[in-house]
C-alpha cells in the first residue's frame, strides 16, 4: 500500500513538508501519520529525507492503477 | 473547430467505446455528503505585496527568484510543495552543460542538429539560449553544492537563505489576478493553516512545471498544469498540448515510480554533454496497439526485442536505431546508460512494460505559456513563465538532448527572473480590487461549503479512464478523440461544478482536478486540429508529416465568451 | 543451605536474569509487527534495545536488590554491576549516532544533515527526554569512574548515584516508549514493568535507609 509504515518517528515534520502529494500529516501526538495513502506516488522522497530513517515503503498502490494497455 | 458534439451523436459514434465507462471509477466513492472538517468562516485572509512573485519551487523557480532578487527586485517565492522537493525537479538527475571549450559541436551546429531532430518544431531562439547559458547555471549550482547530494532542498535553500528571499511553502495557488489588462498578482490557500493568501505583485513568474492526469509510474502526481490553466483563465495563450511524453512503466507495480526507475532517484545529479537524439516513446504505444496489446518487453532492440511492426511514428533520417522510451527519452533522467548498454532498456525496466506512466504530459518545455519574445514573457504584460510552464519549444515536440530539460529550466528561470525584475522596475503596481478578492475567495472555498458533491478522487479516476488508454492520446484517431472529448466536456459541465472538499487536502485535489479536466480538453482539441503526424504526435488517420499546412504551433486561448479558441503560429515566428 | 543447593539457586538467578533482560526482549523484538530492514540497521537496533535492558538490569544487580541476591557475595555482584555498566554505557554513548550510521552507506540525506535535523528537534518531548537521559547516563559513568577522586563520602556518592540512576531510567524509559522504532504494546508493558519495579526498589531502599538512620 505505497508508504506503509512509519516507526521511530521523532516528529520533526520533514516528511510532511517533503511529500509532493501531501500524503503525510502530523497527528495529535505530534507524530507523522499516513493520512492520504491513496495519493502516494511511491517516489520515496519522504524516506530519503527522514533523518531517522523511520519510513518504509512498498511498491503497491492502494487504489486501482490505470495504464495505457494491459 | 467543430468539436461540439452532443451526447446522442457521441453514443452513435462510440460503439465499442463503452469499456471506457467500465474503466472509470474503480473502487472510489463518487457522489456523497460532504462532511467538512472546517468552515469557510474559519479561513483567515492574508495579503502580501512584492515586485516579483515567483510561483513554483523547482529548478526554474529557484533561478527566477535568485536572478530577480539580484537584479534589485523585492521577491516573494511561493511553492505548492517544498523547495527542491516537488514537481519533477527532485527526480531530474542529468543536467546538460554546453561548454564551448570542449564541445564537439559549435552552438550553430547544435541548434541545427536539434532542429533537424525536432523536424522544425523547436524554437531556435530558445534552443540557442539553452546552449549559451547552461554552463553559467551549472557553475552556480555547483557552488551551492547541488552535485553533492541526491536531494536538492539543501543546495536550493543555500542561495535563497543567503539572500533572505521570503519563501512560502505548501501554498496552492489557484488564481492569477489581472487588473487593467496587466498582471496584478495571484491568490491561493495554505494546506496546513486555515489561510487564504492574496499576493499583490508588479510581475509574476510561473515556474509551475508541466503536469499530467496523476498517472502511474512517473512522479508527477502533484503536477496538474496549474500555472497553465490559471494563466489561460486570465487570457494567456497556451501551446504544445498535442505532444506526448511516451514513458512506459513496469508491468508489475506500475505505479511505483521509484522502483520503475531502478536506482535513478538515489543518484546524485551530474552533467551531460551533447548527444542529440529523437526519442519517441509513443512508437512503443503504437507497437502495443497494432500488436494487439500483447505483453511488451524491453530489449536491446527496443520493444519486443526488435520484432518489427510496420508503420507508426517515424524518425528523421540519421536519428534511428535508438531506444524508444528509453533512458534518452528522459532528458531529466540524464545519466546515460553505462557503456555497452547504450540502447538497452531504461534502468529497472527490463521485463514487461505498460504505457501511460506520464499520461497527460507533453514533451518537456513544449507545452505551457506562449512566449512573445526571448525573455519568457507572455502575452499578458508582467506575466512570465519559465521551465516546463513555458511553451518555449526549446527542444520541440520530441526529446532531443539528454539533460536539457533541467538545464533549460535553470536557464529560462534566470532569464525570466531578470526580465521580470526589469519590468517591475518601470511599472506601477496594479491594486487588487476588493470585489475581485471577494469573488476569488468564495470561488476557492466553494467546494468546502458544498453539502454534497462528487469526490475529486472519483472524478480524477474517471478522467484517467477516459484519457489514459492507449487508443486515445497516444495512437490518435478522430472518432475516438471526439468520443473522449464528449466525456471530458461532460465532466467539465456537469461534474466540475459539484466537486466537494472535506478538508484542505481535498480542496487542493478539487483545484487539481479542475485543471486536469481543462487540460484534457485542450489536449484532445489540439490533437484533433493537428491533422498530420510529427514527432510525438501520431495520428492513425493522418500518418504523414504535412509541411505545407503544419509547420506551425497550435496556440490555445480563451475567447470573450469563455470558449476555447485555437490559432496557428508559424514555426520560427513570434506570437 | 548446602553448597550444591546454593549453586543451584545462583544458577537459577543467572538464568532468570538473562531470560528476563535478554531473551524476553529479544523474543518480543522478533515477534514485533514492524518492517525488517537491512542487517546493519537491525543489528544496531537490537544492540541498542538490549543495551537499554542491561541498563534496567543495573538496578537489579545492586544493593537495592540485596534480598534476591542473597546467595551472591555483594562484592561480586558489584563487580558485575560495574563491568556491565561501563560496557553498555560505553555503547549507549554512541546511541545518538547509531541512527545515522546507515546513511553513510545509502543515498538520501547525508549523516551530517540528518544529525543536525535531529538536533533541531530537541524541543520535541521524546528527544528532549532522550537527551537528558543520555547526559545523565554519561554523568553516571564519569562519577562512577572517578568516584575516588570526588570530594564526597561514599555514602553521599551512593545517594547521588541512586538519584542520577532514577532520573536516567525514568526519562530513558519515556524516551524509548515515545520514539522507539520497535515499540509494541508488549514492549511497552515489559519496559514499564521492569523499570517500574527497579525504580520502586530504589525508592523503597531510600525510605528504609532514611528511617533506619533516624531511629
Coordinates of N, CA, C and O in Angstrom, one line a residue, chain C residues 42-200:
Chain C
X42 N 19.2 -3.5 11.5 CA 18.5 -4.3 12.6 C 19.5 -4.7 13.7 O 19.1 -4.8 14.8
X43 N 20.8 -4.9 13.3 CA 21.8 -5.2 14.3 C 21.9 -4.1 15.2 O 22.0 -4.2 16.5
X44 N 22.0 -2.9 14.7 CA 22.2 -1.7 15.5 C 20.9 -1.5 16.4 O 21.1 -1.3 17.6
X45 N 19.8 -1.7 15.9 CA 18.5 -1.6 16.7 C 18.5 -2.6 17.8 O 18.2 -2.2 19.0
X46 N 18.9 -3.8 17.5 CA 18.8 -4.9 18.5 C 19.9 -4.6 19.6 O 19.6 -4.7 20.8
X47 N 21.0 -4.2 19.2 CA 22.1 -3.9 20.2 C 21.7 -2.7 21.1 O 21.9 -2.8 22.3
X48 N 21.0 -1.7 20.5 CA 20.6 -0.6 21.3 C 19.5 -1.0 22.3 O 19.5 -0.6 23.5
X49 N 18.6 -1.8 21.8 CA 17.5 -2.3 22.7 C 18.0 -3.1 23.8 O 17.6 -2.8 25.0
X50 N 18.9 -4.0 23.5 CA 19.4 -4.9 24.6 C 20.3 -4.0 25.6 O 20.2 -4.3 26.8
X51 N 21.0 -3.1 25.1 CA 21.8 -2.2 25.9 C 20.8 -1.5 26.9 O 21.2 -1.3 28.1
X52 N 19.7 -1.1 26.4 CA 18.8 -0.4 27.3 C 18.3 -1.3 28.4 O 18.2 -1.0 29.6
X53 N 18.0 -2.6 28.0 CA 17.5 -3.5 29.0 C 18.6 -3.8 30.0 O 18.4 -4.1 31.2
X54 N 19.9 -3.8 29.6 CA 21.0 -4.0 30.5 C 21.0 -2.9 31.5 O 21.3 -3.0 32.7
X55 N 20.7 -1.7 31.0 CA 20.7 -0.5 31.9 C 19.6 -0.7 33.0 O 19.8 -0.4 34.2
X56 N 18.5 -1.3 32.6 CA 17.5 -1.6 33.6 C 18.0 -2.7 34.6 O 17.8 -2.6 35.8
X57 N 18.7 -3.6 34.0 CA 19.3 -4.7 34.8 C 20.2 -4.2 35.9 O 20.3 -4.8 37.0
X58 N 20.9 -3.1 35.7 CA 21.8 -2.5 36.7 C 21.0 -2.3 38.0 O 21.7 -2.4 39.1
X59 N 19.8 -1.9 38.0 CA 19.0 -1.7 39.2 C 18.9 -3.0 40.0 O 18.9 -3.0 41.2
X60 N 18.8 -4.1 39.2 CA 18.6 -5.4 39.9 C 19.9 -6.0 40.3 O 20.0 -6.9 41.1
X61 N 21.0 -5.5 39.7 CA 22.4 -6.0 40.1 C 23.0 -5.1 41.1 O 24.1 -4.6 40.8
X62 N 22.3 -4.7 42.1 CA 22.8 -3.8 43.1 C 22.3 -4.0 44.5 O 21.5 -4.9 44.7
X63 N 22.8 -3.2 45.4 CA 22.4 -3.4 46.8 C 20.9 -3.3 47.0 O 20.4 -4.0 48.0
X64 N 20.2 -2.5 46.2 CA 18.8 -2.4 46.5 C 18.0 -3.7 46.2 O 16.9 -3.8 46.7
X65 N 18.7 -4.6 45.6 CA 18.1 -5.9 45.3 C 18.7 -7.0 46.2 O 18.7 -8.2 45.8
X66 N 19.2 -6.6 47.4 CA 20.0 -7.5 48.2 C 19.3 -8.8 48.5 O 19.8 -9.8 48.5
X67 N 18.0 -8.6 48.8 CA 17.2 -9.8 49.3 C 17.2 -10.9 48.3 O 17.4 -12.1 48.6
X68 N 17.1 -10.6 47.0 CA 17.1 -11.6 45.9 C 18.5 -12.2 45.7 O 18.6 -13.4 45.4
X69 N 19.4 -11.3 45.9 CA 20.8 -11.7 45.5 C 21.5 -12.3 46.7 O 22.8 -12.4 46.7
X70 N 20.8 -12.7 47.7 CA 21.4 -13.2 49.0 C 22.5 -14.3 48.7 O 23.6 -14.2 49.3
X71 N 22.3 -15.2 47.8 CA 23.3 -16.3 47.7 C 24.6 -15.7 47.1 O 25.6 -16.4 47.2
X72 N 24.6 -14.5 46.5 CA 25.9 -14.0 46.0 C 26.6 -13.1 47.0 O 25.9 -12.5 47.8
X73 N 27.9 -13.0 46.8 CA 28.6 -12.1 47.6 C 28.4 -10.7 47.0 O 28.5 -10.5 45.8
X74 N 28.1 -9.7 47.8 CA 27.8 -8.4 47.3 C 28.9 -7.8 46.5 O 28.7 -7.1 45.4
X75 N 30.2 -8.1 46.9 CA 31.3 -7.6 46.2 C 31.3 -8.1 44.7 O 31.6 -7.3 43.8
X76 N 31.0 -9.4 44.6 CA 31.0 -10.0 43.3 C 29.8 -9.3 42.4 O 30.0 -9.1 41.2
X77 N 28.7 -9.1 43.1 CA 27.6 -8.5 42.4 C 28.0 -7.2 41.8 O 27.7 -6.8 40.7
X78 N 28.6 -6.4 42.7 CA 29.0 -5.0 42.3 C 30.1 -5.1 41.2 O 30.1 -4.2 40.4
X79 N 30.9 -6.1 41.2 CA 31.9 -6.3 40.1 C 31.2 -6.4 38.8 O 31.5 -5.7 37.8
X80 N 30.1 -7.2 38.8 CA 29.3 -7.4 37.6 C 28.6 -6.1 37.2 O 28.6 -5.7 36.0
X81 N 28.1 -5.5 38.2 CA 27.4 -4.2 38.0 C 28.3 -3.2 37.3 O 27.9 -2.5 36.3
X82 N 29.5 -3.1 37.8 CA 30.5 -2.1 37.2 C 30.9 -2.5 35.8 O 30.8 -1.7 34.9
X83 N 31.2 -3.8 35.6 CA 31.7 -4.2 34.3 C 30.6 -4.0 33.3 O 30.8 -3.4 32.2
X84 N 29.4 -4.5 33.5 CA 28.3 -4.4 32.6 C 28.0 -2.9 32.4 O 27.7 -2.4 31.3
X85 N 28.0 -2.2 33.5 CA 27.7 -0.7 33.4 C 28.6 0.0 32.5 O 28.2 0.7 31.5
X86 N 29.9 -0.2 32.7 CA 30.9 0.5 31.8 C 30.8 0.1 30.4 O 30.8 0.9 29.5
X87 N 30.6 -1.2 30.1 CA 30.5 -1.7 28.8 C 29.3 -1.1 28.0 O 29.4 -0.5 27.0
X88 N 28.1 -1.2 28.7 CA 26.9 -0.7 28.0 C 26.7 0.8 28.0 O 26.1 1.3 27.1
X89 N 27.2 1.5 29.0 CA 27.2 2.9 28.9 C 28.1 3.3 27.8 O 27.7 4.2 27.0
X90 N 29.2 2.6 27.6 CA 30.1 2.9 26.5 C 29.4 2.7 25.2 O 29.7 3.5 24.2
X91 N 28.6 1.7 25.1 CA 27.8 1.5 23.8 C 26.8 2.6 23.6 O 26.7 3.2 22.6
X92 N 26.0 2.9 24.7 CA 24.9 3.8 24.5 C 25.4 5.2 24.4 O 24.6 6.1 23.9
X93 N 26.6 5.5 24.7 CA 27.1 6.9 24.4 C 27.0 7.2 23.0 O 26.7 8.3 22.5
X94 N 27.2 6.1 22.2 CA 27.1 6.3 20.7 C 25.7 6.2 20.1 O 25.5 6.3 18.9
X95 N 24.7 5.9 21.0 CA 23.3 5.7 20.5 C 22.8 6.9 19.6 O 22.2 6.6 18.6
X96 N 23.0 8.1 20.0 CA 22.5 9.2 19.1 C 23.1 9.1 17.7 O 22.5 9.7 16.8
X97 N 24.2 8.5 17.6 CA 24.9 8.5 16.3 C 24.5 7.2 15.5 O 24.6 7.1 14.3
X98 N 24.1 6.2 16.2 CA 23.8 4.9 15.6 C 22.7 5.1 14.5 O 22.8 4.5 13.4
X99 N 21.7 5.9 14.8 CA 20.6 6.0 13.8 C 21.1 6.6 12.5 O 20.5 6.3 11.5
X100 N 22.1 7.4 12.5 CA 22.6 8.0 11.2 C 23.7 7.2 10.5 O 24.0 7.5 9.4
X101 N 24.2 6.2 11.2 CA 25.3 5.4 10.6 C 24.9 4.8 9.3 O 25.7 5.0 8.3
X102 N 23.8 4.2 9.2 CA 23.4 3.5 7.9 C 23.4 4.5 6.7 O 23.5 4.1 5.6
X103 N 23.2 5.8 7.0 CA 23.1 6.8 6.0 C 24.5 7.0 5.2 O 24.5 7.5 4.1
X104 N 25.5 6.5 5.9 CA 26.8 6.6 5.2 C 26.8 5.6 4.0 O 27.6 5.8 3.0
X105 N 26.0 4.6 4.1 CA 26.0 3.5 3.1 C 24.9 3.6 2.1 O 24.7 2.7 1.3
X106 N 24.0 4.6 2.2 CA 22.9 4.7 1.2 C 22.6 6.1 0.8 O 23.0 7.1 1.5
X107 N 21.9 6.2 -0.3 CA 21.5 7.5 -0.8 C 20.4 8.2 0.0 O 19.6 7.5 0.6
X108 N 20.4 9.4 0.0 CA 19.4 10.1 0.8 C 20.1 11.3 1.6 O 21.1 11.7 1.2
X109 N 19.4 11.7 2.6 CA 20.0 12.8 3.4 C 21.3 12.4 4.0 O 21.5 11.2 4.3
X110 N 22.3 13.2 4.0 CA 23.7 12.8 4.5 C 23.6 12.7 6.0 O 22.8 13.3 6.7
X111 N 24.5 11.9 6.6 CA 24.5 11.6 8.0 C 24.6 13.0 8.8 O 23.9 13.1 9.8
X112 N 25.4 13.9 8.3 CA 25.6 15.1 9.0 C 24.3 15.9 9.0 O 23.9 16.5 10.0
X113 N 23.6 16.0 7.8 CA 22.4 16.7 7.8 C 21.3 16.1 8.6 O 20.5 16.7 9.2
X114 N 21.3 14.7 8.6 CA 20.3 14.0 9.4 C 20.5 14.4 10.9 O 19.6 14.6 11.6
X115 N 21.8 14.4 11.3 CA 22.1 14.7 12.7 C 21.7 16.1 13.1 O 21.1 16.3 14.1
X116 N 22.0 17.0 12.2 CA 21.6 18.4 12.6 C 20.1 18.6 12.5 O 19.5 19.4 13.3
X117 N 19.4 17.8 11.7 CA 17.9 17.8 11.7 C 17.4 17.3 13.0 O 16.5 17.9 13.7
X118 N 18.0 16.2 13.5 CA 17.6 15.6 14.8 C 17.9 16.7 15.9 O 17.0 16.9 16.8
X119 N 19.1 17.3 15.9 CA 19.4 18.3 16.9 C 18.4 19.5 16.9 O 18.2 20.1 18.0
X120 N 17.9 19.8 15.7 CA 17.0 21.0 15.7 C 15.6 20.6 16.2 O 14.7 21.4 16.2
X121 N 15.4 19.4 16.6 CA 14.1 18.9 17.1 C 14.2 18.5 18.6 O 13.3 17.8 19.1
X122 N 15.2 19.1 19.3 CA 15.3 18.7 20.7 C 14.2 19.3 21.6 O 14.1 19.0 22.8
X123 N 13.4 20.2 21.0 CA 12.3 20.7 21.8 C 11.1 19.7 21.8 O 10.2 19.8 22.6
X124 N 11.2 18.7 21.0 CA 10.1 17.7 21.0 C 10.4 16.7 22.2 O 11.5 16.3 22.4
X125 N 9.3 16.4 23.0 CA 9.4 15.7 24.2 C 10.3 14.5 24.1 O 11.2 14.3 24.9
X126 N 10.0 13.6 23.2 CA 10.7 12.3 23.1 C 12.2 12.5 23.0 O 13.0 11.8 23.6
X127 N 12.6 13.5 22.2 CA 14.0 13.7 22.0 C 14.6 14.4 23.2 O 15.8 14.1 23.6
X128 N 13.9 15.3 23.8 CA 14.4 16.1 25.0 C 14.6 15.1 26.1 O 15.7 15.1 26.8
X129 N 13.7 14.2 26.4 CA 13.9 13.2 27.4 C 15.1 12.4 27.1 O 15.9 12.0 28.0
X130 N 15.2 12.0 25.9 CA 16.4 11.2 25.4 C 17.7 11.9 25.7 O 18.6 11.3 26.2
X131 N 17.7 13.2 25.4 CA 19.0 14.0 25.6 C 19.3 14.0 27.1 O 20.5 13.8 27.4
X132 N 18.3 14.3 27.9 CA 18.6 14.4 29.3 C 19.1 13.1 29.9 O 20.0 13.0 30.6
X133 N 18.4 12.0 29.5 CA 18.7 10.7 29.9 C 20.1 10.4 29.5 O 20.9 9.8 30.3
X134 N 20.5 10.7 28.3 CA 21.8 10.4 27.7 C 22.9 11.1 28.5 O 23.9 10.6 28.9
X135 N 22.6 12.4 28.8 CA 23.6 13.2 29.6 C 23.7 12.7 31.0 O 24.9 12.6 31.5
X136 N 22.6 12.3 31.6 CA 22.6 11.7 32.9 C 23.4 10.5 33.0 O 24.2 10.2 33.9
X137 N 23.2 9.7 31.9 CA 24.0 8.4 31.8 C 25.5 8.6 31.8 O 26.2 7.9 32.4
X138 N 25.9 9.6 31.0 CA 27.3 9.9 30.9 C 27.8 10.4 32.3 O 28.9 10.0 32.7
X139 N 27.0 11.2 32.9 CA 27.4 11.7 34.3 C 27.5 10.5 35.2 O 28.5 10.4 36.0
X140 N 26.6 9.5 35.1 CA 26.7 8.3 35.9 C 28.0 7.6 35.7 O 28.7 7.2 36.6
X141 N 28.3 7.5 34.4 CA 29.6 6.8 34.1 C 30.8 7.5 34.6 O 31.7 6.9 35.3
X142 N 30.8 8.8 34.4 CA 32.0 9.6 34.9 C 32.1 9.6 36.4 O 33.2 9.4 36.9
X143 N 31.0 9.9 37.1 CA 31.1 9.9 38.6 C 31.4 8.6 39.1 O 31.9 8.5 40.3
X144 N 31.1 7.5 38.4 CA 31.5 6.2 38.9 C 33.0 5.9 38.7 O 33.7 5.4 39.6
X145 N 33.4 6.3 37.5 CA 34.8 6.0 37.2 C 35.8 6.8 38.1 O 36.8 6.3 38.5
X146 N 35.4 8.0 38.4 CA 36.3 8.9 39.2 C 35.8 9.0 40.6 O 36.0 10.0 41.3
X147 N 35.1 8.0 41.1 CA 34.5 8.1 42.4 C 35.5 8.5 43.5 O 35.2 9.3 44.4
X148 N 36.7 7.8 43.5 CA 37.7 8.1 44.5 C 38.2 9.5 44.5 O 38.6 10.0 45.5
X149 N 38.1 10.1 43.3 CA 38.6 11.5 43.2 C 37.6 12.6 43.6 O 37.9 13.7 43.6
X150 N 36.3 12.1 43.8 CA 35.3 13.1 44.1 C 35.3 13.5 45.5 O 35.5 12.7 46.4
X151 N 35.0 14.8 45.8 CA 35.0 15.3 47.2 C 33.7 14.9 47.9 O 33.0 15.8 48.3
X152 N 33.4 13.7 48.0 CA 32.2 13.3 48.8 C 32.5 11.9 49.4 O 33.2 11.1 48.9
X153 N 31.7 11.7 50.5 CA 31.9 10.4 51.1 C 31.2 9.3 50.3 O 30.4 9.6 49.4
X154 N 31.5 8.1 50.6 CA 30.9 7.0 49.8 C 29.4 7.0 50.0 O 28.6 6.8 49.0
X155 N 29.0 7.3 51.2 CA 27.5 7.3 51.5 C 26.8 8.4 50.6 O 25.8 8.1 50.0
X156 N 27.4 9.6 50.5 CA 26.8 10.6 49.7 C 26.8 10.2 48.3 O 25.9 10.4 47.5
X157 N 28.0 9.7 47.8 CA 28.1 9.3 46.4 C 27.0 8.3 46.1 O 26.4 8.3 45.0
X158 N 26.7 7.3 47.0 CA 25.7 6.3 46.7 C 24.3 7.0 46.5 O 23.6 6.6 45.6
X159 N 24.1 8.0 47.3 CA 22.8 8.7 47.2 C 22.7 9.4 45.8 O 21.8 9.3 45.1
X160 N 23.8 10.1 45.5 CA 23.9 10.8 44.2 C 23.7 9.8 43.1 O 23.0 10.0 42.1
X161 N 24.4 8.7 43.2 CA 24.4 7.6 42.1 C 22.9 7.1 42.0 O 22.5 7.0 40.8
X162 N 22.3 6.9 43.1 CA 20.9 6.4 43.0 C 20.0 7.5 42.4 O 19.2 7.1 41.5
X163 N 20.1 8.7 42.8 CA 19.2 9.7 42.2 C 19.5 9.9 40.7 O 18.5 9.9 39.9
X164 N 20.7 9.9 40.3 CA 21.0 10.0 38.9 C 20.4 8.8 38.1 O 19.9 9.0 37.0
X165 N 20.6 7.6 38.7 CA 20.0 6.4 38.1 C 18.5 6.5 37.9 O 18.0 6.1 36.9
X166 N 17.9 7.0 38.9 CA 16.5 7.1 38.9 C 16.0 8.1 37.8 O 15.1 7.8 37.0
X167 N 16.7 9.3 37.7 CA 16.3 10.2 36.7 C 16.6 9.6 35.3 O 15.8 9.7 34.4
X168 N 17.7 8.9 35.2 CA 18.1 8.3 33.9 C 17.0 7.3 33.5 O 16.5 7.4 32.4
X169 N 16.7 6.4 34.4 CA 15.8 5.3 33.9 C 14.4 5.8 33.6 O 13.8 5.4 32.7
X170 N 14.0 6.8 34.4 CA 12.6 7.3 34.2 C 12.5 8.0 32.8 O 11.7 7.7 32.0
X171 N 13.5 8.9 32.6 CA 13.4 9.6 31.3 C 13.8 8.7 30.1 O 13.2 8.8 29.0
X172 N 14.7 7.8 30.3 CA 15.1 6.9 29.2 C 13.9 6.0 28.8 O 13.7 5.8 27.6
X173 N 13.2 5.6 29.8 CA 12.0 4.7 29.5 C 11.0 5.5 28.7 O 10.5 5.0 27.7
X174 N 10.8 6.7 29.1 CA 9.8 7.6 28.4 C 10.3 7.8 27.0 O 9.5 7.7 26.0
X175 N 11.6 8.1 26.8 CA 12.2 8.3 25.5 C 12.0 7.0 24.6 O 11.6 7.1 23.5
X176 N 12.3 5.9 25.2 CA 12.2 4.7 24.4 C 10.7 4.4 24.0 O 10.5 4.1 22.8
X177 N 9.8 4.6 24.9 CA 8.4 4.3 24.6 C 7.9 5.3 23.6 O 7.2 4.9 22.7
X178 N 8.3 6.6 23.7 CA 7.8 7.6 22.8 C 8.4 7.5 21.4 O 7.7 7.8 20.4
X179 N 9.7 7.2 21.3 CA 10.3 7.3 19.9 C 10.9 6.0 19.4 O 11.4 5.9 18.4
X180 N 10.8 4.9 20.3 CA 11.4 3.7 19.9 C 10.7 3.1 18.6 O 9.5 3.1 18.4
X181 N 11.6 2.7 17.7 CA 11.2 2.2 16.4 C 10.4 0.9 16.5 O 9.5 0.6 15.8
X182 N 10.8 0.1 17.6 CA 10.2 -1.2 17.7 C 9.2 -1.3 18.8 O 8.9 -2.4 19.2
X183 N 8.6 -0.2 19.2 CA 7.7 -0.3 20.3 C 6.4 -0.9 19.9 O 5.8 -0.6 18.9
X184 N 6.0 -1.9 20.8 CA 4.7 -2.5 20.6 C 4.1 -2.5 22.0 O 4.8 -2.2 23.0
X185 N 2.8 -2.9 22.1 CA 2.2 -3.0 23.4 C 3.0 -3.9 24.4 O 3.2 -3.6 25.5
X186 N 3.5 -5.0 23.8 CA 4.2 -5.9 24.6 C 5.5 -5.3 25.2 O 5.9 -5.4 26.3
X187 N 6.2 -4.6 24.2 CA 7.5 -4.0 24.6 C 7.2 -2.9 25.7 O 8.0 -2.8 26.7
X188 N 6.2 -2.1 25.5 CA 5.9 -1.0 26.4 C 5.6 -1.6 27.8 O 6.1 -1.1 28.8
X189 N 4.8 -2.7 27.8 CA 4.4 -3.3 29.1 C 5.7 -3.8 29.8 O 5.9 -3.6 31.0
X190 N 6.6 -4.5 29.0 CA 7.8 -5.0 29.6 C 8.6 -3.9 30.2 O 9.1 -4.1 31.3
X191 N 8.8 -2.8 29.5 CA 9.6 -1.7 30.0 C 9.0 -1.1 31.2 O 9.7 -0.9 32.2
X192 N 7.7 -0.9 31.1 CA 7.1 -0.3 32.3 C 7.2 -1.2 33.5 O 7.5 -0.7 34.6
X193 N 7.1 -2.4 33.3 CA 7.1 -3.4 34.4 C 8.5 -3.4 35.1 O 8.7 -3.2 36.3
X194 N 9.5 -3.6 34.2 CA 10.9 -3.8 34.7 C 11.4 -2.5 35.3 O 12.0 -2.4 36.4
X195 N 11.2 -1.4 34.6 CA 11.7 -0.1 35.1 C 10.9 0.3 36.3 O 11.5 0.8 37.3
X196 N 9.6 0.1 36.3 CA 8.8 0.4 37.5 C 9.3 -0.3 38.7 O 9.5 0.3 39.8
X197 N 9.5 -1.6 38.6 CA 10.0 -2.4 39.8 C 11.4 -1.8 40.2 O 11.6 -1.6 41.4
X198 N 12.2 -1.6 39.2 CA 13.6 -1.1 39.6 C 13.5 0.2 40.3 O 14.1 0.4 41.4
X199 N 12.7 1.1 39.8 CA 12.6 2.4 40.4 C 12.0 2.3 41.8 O 12.4 2.9 42.8
X200 N 10.9 1.4 41.9 CA 10.3 1.2 43.2 C 11.2 0.7 44.2 O 11.3 1.1 45.4

